[in-house]
Amino acid sequence: MRKSNLIKKLGAWRGIHRLIFILCILALLICMATFSKIYSFRSFLASNSFCNCNTSINSCTINHHVDLTLDTVIQKIQHEIDILRQLPNEKVFGKQAIFLADILNLVESVQKSLVQNSEPGAVLHSLSRQTKQVDEPAEYFLTEEIRKYVRIKPNRLKKQNFMGANGTFTSIGHACFSMKSELEEYMDYDVGEMCNDDWRLAQKLMVHGCDPLPRRRCFARAPQLYNKPYPINESIWKLPDDKNVRWSHYRCKNFTCLARNSTVKGFFKCTDCFNLTHHESPRWIVHSYQDSSSKMTADILITEVLNLKPGEIRIGLDFSVGTGTFAARMREHNVTIVSATINLGAPFNEMIALRGLIPLYMTINQRLPFFDNTLDLIHTTRFLDGWIDFVLLDFVLYDFDRVLRPGGLIWIDSFFCFKEELNDYLEAFKILRYKQHKWLVVPKIDKDDSEVFFSAVLEKPPRPFR
């Protein structure tokens, strides 16, 4: 009776369901057959990473790993079959492809290890020669998507690719290991489905050093009703359409709220940056700040900087907290600026993009994604201030120097700090040994004379090759 009932159930599966069931069984048989051959070898992988000895392998460790892998295969098959039973026919094919790809990866990983052990004198990549299991990044995490991402991906043709590498080495930030639970929450999703609405969690990971984040195999959420952006001749100085932003996790739920001066917006850096008419429009065109007693200003105008190098400033980076106004003003002078910022309590990146400018979503933890000696200008304001550690400032300034071409300019715009720390910060800037075109120190009048502004325009000198 039990056999006839099973035949009836199998017979009820039609079309694609029957094909998937047969392929699942076939994949499981291949895995079991391959694992049975591996027992005859001295090592499960191409190194002794599963034990602490050099000449012998602990058989119980191998058995444990084999059992875990088999359990993963069986659970995956059973889980996917249960899901496929409930899906409508039009969605089956995408899920089938993803499922079979996962099974194929499991089988191929076992086969590769079998081939490596069967070939005498096989050369392994240095990353595969670990001496402790805890050193394997993939073994540290429990979420399967993280494990798949951080494992080395050998080339399919088993030879170097056009970049000169034998495989792909996907990386994550070192602090990801100290934020294990947050990263596993971030990577907990259904492959091929919509990602969670977790951009704030992703930014938290980035800011705390888990940067770069791993890629994900899910679809990023978008606004429900996205309208086409305004034409470029309108978008630069017009607030964008509210429907083109996902407002979750923000205190303000529209651009009007962000542009209003009286609103409590949930952030304190650049609170007036969304007021394009009154606050943003005059910036870098006229002097907006002046010390009443000394009649000095920390503001430097765009024309003053461009006149230092007529026709030479063409491309640059704005590393600031803002909505892209500096890039908008430079665009009027045919200078292309990339604006690097993060979403500190407001959709800064979306605002920059909707104005028709180029946002670069990155933190101060990250090495600049530009090649050496390529940029004409680096501008920074409201970001590198007196909060920054001196050693970190050194690393940031030397990275600025790396990407800036000889003769290029660093524009330090209204850097502020306590008076007693000013000389220490000035020494950090002087260590670059740049030519000083402008060098201004002005009291910051809203802090009872305890803080000062510092602005400068510095030129990178030509350095001879050695």
Short mmCIF file of C-alpha atoms in Angstrom, two decimals:
data_model
loop_
_atom_site.label_atom_id
_atom_site.label_comp_id
_atom_site.label_asym_id
_atom_site.label_seq_id
_atom_site.Cartn_x
_atom_site.Cartn_y
_atom_site.Cartn_z
CA MET A 1 0.00 0.00 0.00
CA ARG A 2 2.77 2.46 0.92
CA LYS A 3 4.47 1.82 -2.44
CA SER A 4 1.29 2.36 -4.43
CA ASN A 5 0.55 5.62 -2.58
CA LEU A 6 4.04 6.90 -3.39
CA ILE A 7 3.52 6.06 -7.08
CA LYS A 8 0.23 7.90 -7.06
CA LYS A 9 1.84 11.00 -5.53
CA LEU A 10 4.65 10.94 -8.04
CA GLY A 11 2.21 10.47 -10.84
CA ALA A 12 0.35 13.59 -9.72
CA TRP A 13 3.40 15.71 -10.45
CA ARG A 14 3.31 16.85 -14.01
CA GLY A 15 5.58 18.74 -16.35
CA ILE A 16 8.24 20.76 -14.62
CA HIS A 17 7.60 19.33 -11.13
CA ARG A 18 8.50 15.82 -12.27
CA LEU A 19 11.63 17.08 -14.05
CA ILE A 20 12.81 18.95 -10.94
CA PHE A 21 12.23 15.92 -8.71
CA ILE A 22 14.25 13.68 -11.01
CA LEU A 23 17.09 16.20 -11.22
CA CYS A 24 17.11 16.57 -7.42
CA ILE A 25 17.44 12.85 -6.91
CA LEU A 26 20.15 12.68 -9.57
CA ALA A 27 22.11 15.53 -7.93
CA LEU A 28 21.84 13.84 -4.53
CA LEU A 29 23.10 10.54 -5.95
CA ILE A 30 26.06 12.31 -7.58
CA CYS A 31 26.93 14.00 -4.29
CA MET A 32 26.76 10.74 -2.34
CA ALA A 33 28.82 8.89 -4.95
CA THR A 34 31.45 11.61 -4.98
CA PHE A 35 31.65 11.76 -1.19
CA SER A 36 32.15 8.01 -1.03
CA LYS A 37 35.26 8.34 -3.19
CA ILE A 38 36.70 11.14 -1.07
CA TYR A 39 36.99 8.86 1.98
CA SER A 40 39.90 7.10 0.29
CA PHE A 41 42.01 10.25 0.30
CA ARG A 42 44.09 11.56 3.16
CA SER A 43 42.45 15.02 3.06
CA PHE A 44 38.97 16.30 2.30
CA LEU A 45 40.30 19.53 0.83
CA ALA A 46 43.55 20.47 -0.84
CA SER A 47 45.07 21.64 2.42
CA ASN A 48 45.13 20.60 6.04
CA SER A 49 42.74 23.36 7.09
CA PHE A 50 40.43 20.97 8.95
CA CYS A 51 43.03 19.82 11.46
CA ASN A 52 46.13 21.12 13.18
CA CYS A 53 48.56 18.42 12.07
CA ASN A 54 50.72 18.28 8.94
CA THR A 55 50.84 14.55 8.16
CA SER A 56 47.49 13.06 9.25
CA ILE A 57 43.82 13.99 9.07
CA ASN A 58 41.36 13.49 11.86
CA SER A 59 38.73 11.19 10.37
CA CYS A 60 35.99 12.43 12.68
CA THR A 61 36.51 16.00 11.44
CA ILE A 62 36.11 14.78 7.85
CA ASN A 63 32.99 12.83 8.76
CA HIS A 64 31.53 15.84 10.49
CA HIS A 65 32.12 18.09 7.47
CA VAL A 66 30.67 15.47 5.10
CA ASP A 67 27.59 15.09 7.27
CA LEU A 68 27.06 18.86 7.39
CA THR A 69 27.38 19.15 3.62
CA LEU A 70 25.01 16.25 3.00
CA ASP A 71 22.50 17.76 5.40
CA THR A 72 22.74 21.07 3.54
CA VAL A 73 22.10 19.33 0.21
CA ILE A 74 19.14 17.33 1.52
CA GLN A 75 17.58 20.32 3.28
CA LYS A 76 17.98 22.50 0.18
CA ILE A 77 16.31 19.91 -2.03
CA GLN A 78 13.44 19.33 0.37
CA HIS A 79 12.92 23.05 0.99
CA GLU A 80 12.85 23.91 -2.72
CA ILE A 81 10.48 21.04 -3.54
CA ASP A 82 8.07 22.25 -0.86
CA ILE A 83 8.17 25.78 -2.28
CA LEU A 84 7.75 24.62 -5.88
CA ARG A 85 4.61 22.70 -4.95
CA GLN A 86 2.98 25.95 -3.91
CA LEU A 87 4.18 28.26 -6.71
CA PRO A 88 2.08 29.07 -9.79
CA ASN A 89 3.46 27.71 -13.06
CA GLU A 90 4.76 31.03 -14.40
CA LYS A 91 7.18 31.41 -11.52
CA VAL A 92 8.53 27.88 -11.53
CA PHE A 93 11.21 28.31 -14.18
CA GLY A 94 13.15 31.09 -12.42
CA LYS A 95 13.16 29.21 -9.14
CA GLN A 96 14.18 26.02 -10.93
CA ALA A 97 17.22 27.72 -12.49
CA ILE A 98 18.40 29.14 -9.16
CA PHE A 99 17.90 25.85 -7.37
CA LEU A 100 19.76 23.81 -9.97
CA ALA A 101 22.60 26.35 -9.96
CA ASP A 102 22.99 25.95 -6.21
CA ILE A 103 23.02 22.15 -6.48
CA LEU A 104 25.52 22.36 -9.32
CA ASN A 105 27.84 24.55 -7.23
CA LEU A 106 27.76 22.05 -4.38
CA VAL A 107 28.56 19.15 -6.67
CA GLU A 108 31.31 21.05 -8.49
CA SER A 109 32.97 22.13 -5.24
CA VAL A 110 33.24 18.49 -4.19
CA GLN A 111 34.49 17.45 -7.61
CA LYS A 112 37.15 20.19 -7.64
CA SER A 113 38.49 19.06 -4.28
CA LEU A 114 38.53 15.47 -5.56
CA VAL A 115 40.51 16.50 -8.67
CA GLN A 116 42.99 18.52 -6.64
CA ASN A 117 43.70 15.60 -4.36
CA SER A 118 43.99 13.13 -7.22
CA GLU A 119 46.59 15.18 -9.13
CA PRO A 120 50.07 14.77 -7.62
CA GLY A 121 51.99 18.00 -7.25
CA ALA A 122 48.93 20.16 -7.84
CA VAL A 123 49.65 23.82 -7.16
CA LEU A 124 47.19 25.54 -4.83
CA HIS A 125 46.48 29.19 -4.33
CA SER A 126 48.01 30.57 -1.16
CA LEU A 127 44.55 31.41 0.21
CA SER A 128 43.73 27.68 0.17
CA ARG A 129 46.65 26.74 2.42
CA GLN A 130 45.19 27.61 5.79
CA THR A 131 46.31 25.84 8.91
CA LYS A 132 43.25 26.44 11.05
CA GLN A 133 39.60 26.11 10.27
CA VAL A 134 38.83 29.41 11.98
CA ASP A 135 41.06 31.17 9.43
CA GLU A 136 38.66 30.28 6.63
CA PRO A 137 36.34 33.31 6.22
CA ALA A 138 33.56 31.15 4.80
CA GLU A 139 33.58 28.88 7.87
CA TYR A 140 33.11 31.81 10.27
CA PHE A 141 29.58 32.66 9.13
CA LEU A 142 26.45 30.49 9.33
CA THR A 143 24.37 32.18 6.62
CA GLU A 144 24.85 30.22 3.39
CA GLU A 145 24.80 33.31 1.14
CA ILE A 146 27.79 34.83 2.97
CA ARG A 147 29.70 31.53 2.77
CA LYS A 148 29.10 31.33 -0.98
CA TYR A 149 30.13 34.94 -1.51
CA VAL A 150 33.48 34.89 0.31
CA ARG A 151 34.71 31.55 -1.06
CA ILE A 152 37.27 31.72 -3.87
CA LYS A 153 35.61 31.27 -7.26
CA PRO A 154 38.02 29.34 -9.58
CA ASN A 155 37.91 30.17 -13.28
CA ARG A 156 35.83 27.75 -15.35
CA LEU A 157 38.64 27.21 -17.88
CA LYS A 158 41.13 26.32 -15.11
CA LYS A 159 43.64 28.93 -16.26
CA GLN A 160 44.36 32.58 -15.67
CA ASN A 161 41.75 35.05 -16.87
CA PHE A 162 42.45 38.27 -18.77
CA MET A 163 43.19 40.01 -15.44
CA GLY A 164 45.96 37.55 -14.61
CA ALA A 165 44.13 35.77 -11.78
CA ASN A 166 43.28 32.07 -11.39
CA GLY A 167 39.99 32.91 -9.73
CA THR A 168 37.80 35.64 -8.29
CA PHE A 169 38.44 36.69 -4.71
CA THR A 170 35.34 38.52 -3.50
CA SER A 171 36.10 40.59 -0.41
CA ILE A 172 34.33 42.04 2.61
CA GLY A 173 35.50 44.58 5.17
CA HIS A 174 37.50 43.30 8.13
CA ALA A 175 34.97 44.69 10.62
CA CYS A 176 32.31 42.37 9.16
CA PHE A 177 33.71 39.65 11.42
CA SER A 178 32.99 41.72 14.53
CA MET A 179 29.47 42.49 13.25
CA LYS A 180 28.55 38.90 12.49
CA SER A 181 24.90 39.07 13.58
CA GLU A 182 24.22 42.30 11.67
CA LEU A 183 25.86 40.97 8.50
CA GLU A 184 23.96 37.68 8.69
CA GLU A 185 20.73 39.66 9.08
CA TYR A 186 21.69 41.70 6.00
CA MET A 187 22.40 38.54 3.99
CA ASP A 188 19.24 36.71 5.11
CA TYR A 189 16.99 36.85 2.04
CA ASP A 190 15.43 34.63 -0.61
CA VAL A 191 17.54 34.36 -3.74
CA GLY A 192 15.83 35.91 -6.75
CA GLU A 193 13.21 37.70 -4.63
CA MET A 194 12.95 41.27 -3.31
CA CYS A 195 15.59 42.40 -0.81
CA ASN A 196 14.50 43.56 2.62
CA ASP A 197 14.05 47.28 3.17
CA ASP A 198 17.35 47.43 5.04
CA TRP A 199 19.44 50.22 3.49
CA ARG A 200 19.89 51.69 6.96
CA LEU A 201 21.35 48.41 8.24
CA ALA A 202 23.68 48.35 5.22
CA GLN A 203 24.85 51.91 5.94
CA LYS A 204 25.41 51.05 9.61
CA LEU A 205 27.64 48.16 8.54
CA MET A 206 29.57 50.41 6.15
CA VAL A 207 30.09 53.21 8.65
CA HIS A 208 31.38 50.75 11.26
CA GLY A 209 33.98 49.26 8.91
CA CYS A 210 32.11 46.38 7.25
CA ASP A 211 32.98 47.91 3.92
CA PRO A 212 32.90 46.71 1.21
CA LEU A 213 29.67 44.88 1.82
CA PRO A 214 29.08 41.59 0.00
CA ARG A 215 26.97 41.63 -3.13
CA ARG A 216 23.48 40.16 -2.83
CA ARG A 217 21.33 38.00 -5.13
CA CYS A 218 18.05 39.80 -4.54
CA PHE A 219 16.32 42.77 -6.15
CA ALA A 220 16.77 46.15 -4.48
CA ARG A 221 13.55 47.84 -3.50
CA ALA A 222 12.48 50.92 -5.45
CA PRO A 223 9.76 53.55 -4.96
CA GLN A 224 6.33 52.16 -5.74
CA LEU A 225 5.42 54.90 -8.22
CA TYR A 226 8.63 56.19 -9.81
CA ASN A 227 8.04 59.15 -12.13
CA LYS A 228 10.51 60.15 -14.81
CA PRO A 229 12.95 62.79 -13.53
CA TYR A 230 12.78 66.40 -14.59
CA PRO A 231 14.78 67.54 -17.65
CA ILE A 232 18.36 68.51 -16.85
CA ASN A 233 17.70 72.23 -17.44
CA GLU A 234 15.02 72.10 -14.69
CA SER A 235 16.31 69.50 -12.27
CA ILE A 236 19.46 71.31 -11.11
CA TRP A 237 17.62 73.97 -9.06
CA LYS A 238 14.23 72.33 -8.49
CA LEU A 239 13.19 70.03 -5.66
CA PRO A 240 12.66 66.51 -7.05
CA ASP A 241 9.41 64.58 -7.16
CA ASP A 242 8.71 63.03 -3.73
CA LYS A 243 7.55 59.80 -5.36
CA ASN A 244 11.07 59.05 -6.60
CA VAL A 245 12.46 58.35 -3.12
CA ARG A 246 11.81 55.60 -0.57
CA TRP A 247 11.16 57.58 2.61
CA SER A 248 11.35 54.71 5.09
CA HIS A 249 13.68 55.31 8.06
CA TYR A 250 13.61 59.10 7.59
CA ARG A 251 11.91 61.59 9.88
CA CYS A 252 10.91 63.80 6.96
CA LYS A 253 8.71 62.10 4.36
CA ASN A 254 9.05 64.63 1.52
CA PHE A 255 11.46 67.22 0.13
CA THR A 256 9.32 70.14 1.30
CA CYS A 257 9.86 69.03 4.87
CA LEU A 258 13.60 68.83 4.27
CA ALA A 259 13.73 72.30 2.70
CA ARG A 260 11.77 73.94 5.52
CA ASN A 261 14.05 75.72 8.02
CA SER A 262 11.75 75.19 11.02
CA THR A 263 11.51 71.41 10.62
CA VAL A 264 13.16 68.98 13.03
CA LYS A 265 14.75 66.75 10.40
CA GLY A 266 16.59 64.08 12.37
CA PHE A 267 20.12 65.13 11.36
CA PHE A 268 22.37 68.11 12.08
CA LYS A 269 24.97 68.09 9.28
CA CYS A 270 23.94 70.29 6.38
CA THR A 271 20.39 70.80 7.62
CA ASP A 272 19.80 73.63 5.11
CA CYS A 273 21.21 71.77 2.10
CA PHE A 274 17.77 70.97 0.71
CA ASN A 275 16.80 74.65 0.62
CA LEU A 276 17.94 75.22 -2.95
CA THR A 277 16.71 78.78 -3.35
CA HIS A 278 17.83 80.67 -0.24
CA HIS A 279 20.66 78.62 1.25
CA GLU A 280 22.23 76.70 -1.63
CA SER A 281 21.91 79.05 -4.58
CA PRO A 282 24.39 81.74 -3.36
CA ARG A 283 27.07 79.28 -2.21
CA TRP A 284 30.49 79.64 -3.86
CA ILE A 285 29.07 82.55 -5.90
CA VAL A 286 29.02 85.20 -3.16
CA HIS A 287 30.58 85.29 0.32
CA SER A 288 27.98 83.97 2.76
CA TYR A 289 30.03 84.05 5.97
CA GLN A 290 32.04 86.96 7.37
CA ASP A 291 33.51 87.65 10.79
CA SER A 292 32.03 90.99 11.88
CA SER A 293 35.07 92.14 13.86
CA SER A 294 37.88 91.20 11.48
CA LYS A 295 35.79 91.53 8.29
CA MET A 296 37.43 88.26 7.19
CA THR A 297 35.68 85.34 5.52
CA ALA A 298 36.45 81.65 5.24
CA ASP A 299 34.51 81.44 1.96
CA ILE A 300 36.46 80.96 -1.25
CA LEU A 301 34.61 81.49 -4.51
CA ILE A 302 34.66 79.07 -7.44
CA THR A 303 35.94 81.75 -9.82
CA GLU A 304 38.88 82.46 -7.50
CA VAL A 305 39.94 78.81 -7.61
CA LEU A 306 39.43 78.28 -11.34
CA ASN A 307 41.44 81.41 -12.12
CA LEU A 308 44.45 79.83 -10.41
CA LYS A 309 44.56 77.22 -13.20
CA PRO A 310 42.69 78.61 -16.22
CA GLY A 311 41.38 75.77 -18.41
CA GLU A 312 43.15 73.05 -16.38
CA ILE A 313 40.39 72.07 -13.92
CA ARG A 314 38.15 69.58 -15.77
CA ILE A 315 37.27 66.71 -13.41
CA GLY A 316 37.19 66.37 -9.65
CA LEU A 317 35.73 64.95 -6.45
CA ASP A 318 33.57 66.66 -3.83
CA PHE A 319 34.02 64.72 -0.57
CA SER A 320 31.43 66.47 1.58
CA VAL A 321 28.02 66.29 3.18
CA GLY A 322 25.66 67.95 0.74
CA THR A 323 23.07 67.72 -2.01
CA GLY A 324 25.37 68.34 -4.99
CA THR A 325 25.29 72.13 -5.17
CA PHE A 326 29.07 72.36 -5.52
CA ALA A 327 28.91 69.97 -8.50
CA ALA A 328 26.00 71.99 -9.94
CA ARG A 329 27.96 75.25 -9.77
CA MET A 330 31.10 73.65 -11.22
CA ARG A 331 28.98 72.23 -14.05
CA GLU A 332 28.23 75.80 -15.09
CA HIS A 333 32.00 76.14 -15.71
CA ASN A 334 32.18 72.85 -17.70
CA VAL A 335 33.82 71.00 -14.81
CA THR A 336 32.58 67.47 -13.99
CA ILE A 337 32.41 66.74 -10.26
CA VAL A 338 31.54 63.43 -8.56
CA SER A 339 29.84 64.00 -5.18
CA ALA A 340 30.77 61.47 -2.47
CA THR A 341 28.44 61.28 0.52
CA ILE A 342 26.23 58.98 2.57
CA ASN A 343 22.59 59.31 3.62
CA LEU A 344 22.96 60.90 7.06
CA GLY A 345 19.30 61.12 8.05
CA ALA A 346 18.12 62.22 4.61
CA PRO A 347 18.22 60.97 1.00
CA PHE A 348 21.38 62.88 0.00
CA ASN A 349 22.40 60.42 -2.72
CA GLU A 350 18.94 60.34 -4.29
CA MET A 351 18.78 64.14 -4.21
CA ILE A 352 22.11 64.45 -6.02
CA ALA A 353 21.07 61.93 -8.68
CA LEU A 354 17.63 63.48 -9.21
CA ARG A 355 19.29 66.85 -9.80
CA GLY A 356 21.10 65.22 -12.73
CA LEU A 357 24.48 64.95 -10.99
CA ILE A 358 26.71 61.98 -10.07
CA PRO A 359 26.52 60.60 -6.51
CA LEU A 360 29.20 58.31 -5.07
CA TYR A 361 27.90 56.35 -2.07
CA MET A 362 30.93 55.77 0.14
CA THR A 363 32.21 56.30 3.67
CA ILE A 364 35.41 57.85 4.94
CA ASN A 365 36.63 54.31 5.77
CA GLN A 366 37.08 53.51 2.09
CA ARG A 367 40.01 53.97 -0.26
CA LEU A 368 39.02 56.34 -3.05
CA PRO A 369 37.92 54.35 -6.14
CA PHE A 370 40.13 56.33 -8.53
CA PHE A 371 43.49 55.52 -10.08
CA ASP A 372 46.67 57.40 -9.15
CA ASN A 373 47.27 60.91 -10.52
CA THR A 374 43.94 61.26 -12.32
CA LEU A 375 41.87 64.07 -10.74
CA ASP A 376 42.32 67.80 -11.22
CA LEU A 377 40.52 68.90 -8.04
CA ILE A 378 39.41 67.54 -4.65
CA HIS A 379 37.01 69.68 -2.63
CA THR A 380 35.82 68.92 0.90
CA THR A 381 33.53 70.81 3.26
CA ARG A 382 31.46 70.01 6.38
CA PHE A 383 33.00 66.56 6.58
CA LEU A 384 36.67 66.64 7.59
CA ASP A 385 36.26 68.69 10.75
CA GLY A 386 37.62 68.70 14.29
CA TRP A 387 36.04 65.34 15.10
CA ILE A 388 38.51 63.41 12.96
CA ASP A 389 41.43 61.49 14.45
CA PHE A 390 44.87 62.78 13.43
CA VAL A 391 46.08 59.38 12.15
CA LEU A 392 42.88 58.91 10.13
CA LEU A 393 43.29 62.41 8.70
CA ASP A 394 46.82 61.44 7.60
CA PHE A 395 45.53 58.39 5.72
CA VAL A 396 42.74 60.44 4.10
CA LEU A 397 45.07 63.25 2.98
CA TYR A 398 47.63 60.83 1.55
CA ASP A 399 44.82 59.10 -0.37
CA PHE A 400 43.76 62.53 -1.70
CA ASP A 401 47.38 63.03 -2.79
CA ARG A 402 47.43 59.63 -4.51
CA VAL A 403 44.49 60.33 -6.83
CA LEU A 404 45.34 63.99 -7.45
CA ARG A 405 47.52 64.67 -10.50
CA PRO A 406 50.67 66.81 -10.28
CA GLY A 407 49.51 70.40 -10.42
CA GLY A 408 46.06 69.43 -9.13
CA LEU A 409 44.34 71.31 -6.31
CA ILE A 410 43.01 70.35 -2.87
CA TRP A 411 40.35 72.79 -1.70
CA ILE A 412 39.80 72.64 2.07
CA ASP A 413 36.54 74.54 2.55
CA SER A 414 35.58 75.85 6.01
CA PHE A 415 37.26 73.14 8.09
CA PHE A 416 36.47 73.97 11.74
CA CYS A 417 37.99 72.86 15.05
CA PHE A 418 38.79 74.12 18.55
CA LYS A 419 41.34 76.90 18.74
CA GLU A 420 43.74 74.87 20.87
CA GLU A 421 43.82 72.07 18.28
CA LEU A 422 44.25 74.30 15.24
CA ASN A 423 48.05 74.08 15.03
CA ASP A 424 47.98 70.28 15.17
CA TYR A 425 45.54 70.14 12.26
CA LEU A 426 47.48 72.73 10.28
CA GLU A 427 50.62 70.61 10.64
CA ALA A 428 48.70 67.65 9.19
CA PHE A 429 47.92 69.70 6.07
CA LYS A 430 51.44 71.12 5.84
CA ILE A 431 53.02 67.66 5.83
CA LEU A 432 51.90 67.25 2.20
CA ARG A 433 54.32 70.07 1.27
CA TYR A 434 51.84 71.55 -1.19
CA LYS A 435 52.07 75.04 -2.62
CA GLN A 436 49.73 77.36 -0.68
CA HIS A 437 47.56 79.45 -2.99
CA LYS A 438 45.11 80.39 -0.23
CA TRP A 439 45.44 79.88 3.55
CA LEU A 440 42.75 81.43 5.77
CA VAL A 441 41.99 81.15 9.51
CA VAL A 442 38.81 82.93 10.66
CA PRO A 443 36.99 82.89 14.05
CA LYS A 444 33.75 80.89 14.13
CA ILE A 445 31.38 83.43 15.61
CA ASP A 446 28.58 81.06 16.69
CA LYS A 447 30.78 79.25 19.25
CA ASP A 448 31.86 82.05 21.63
CA ASP A 449 35.26 82.39 20.03
CA SER A 450 36.23 78.82 21.04
CA GLU A 451 36.31 77.48 17.47
CA VAL A 452 37.85 78.65 14.20
CA PHE A 453 37.35 78.10 10.49
CA PHE A 454 40.25 77.08 8.27
CA SER A 455 40.11 77.23 4.46
CA ALA A 456 42.89 76.63 1.95
CA VAL A 457 43.62 75.92 -1.70
CA LEU A 458 46.76 73.79 -2.06
CA GLU A 459 48.56 72.65 -5.22
CA LYS A 460 50.23 69.26 -5.52
CA PRO A 461 53.86 69.66 -6.58
CA PRO A 462 55.46 67.55 -9.35
CA ARG A 463 57.46 64.75 -7.77
CA PRO A 464 60.35 63.20 -9.74
CA PHE A 465 60.31 59.47 -10.53
CA ARG A 466 62.80 57.31 -8.68
#
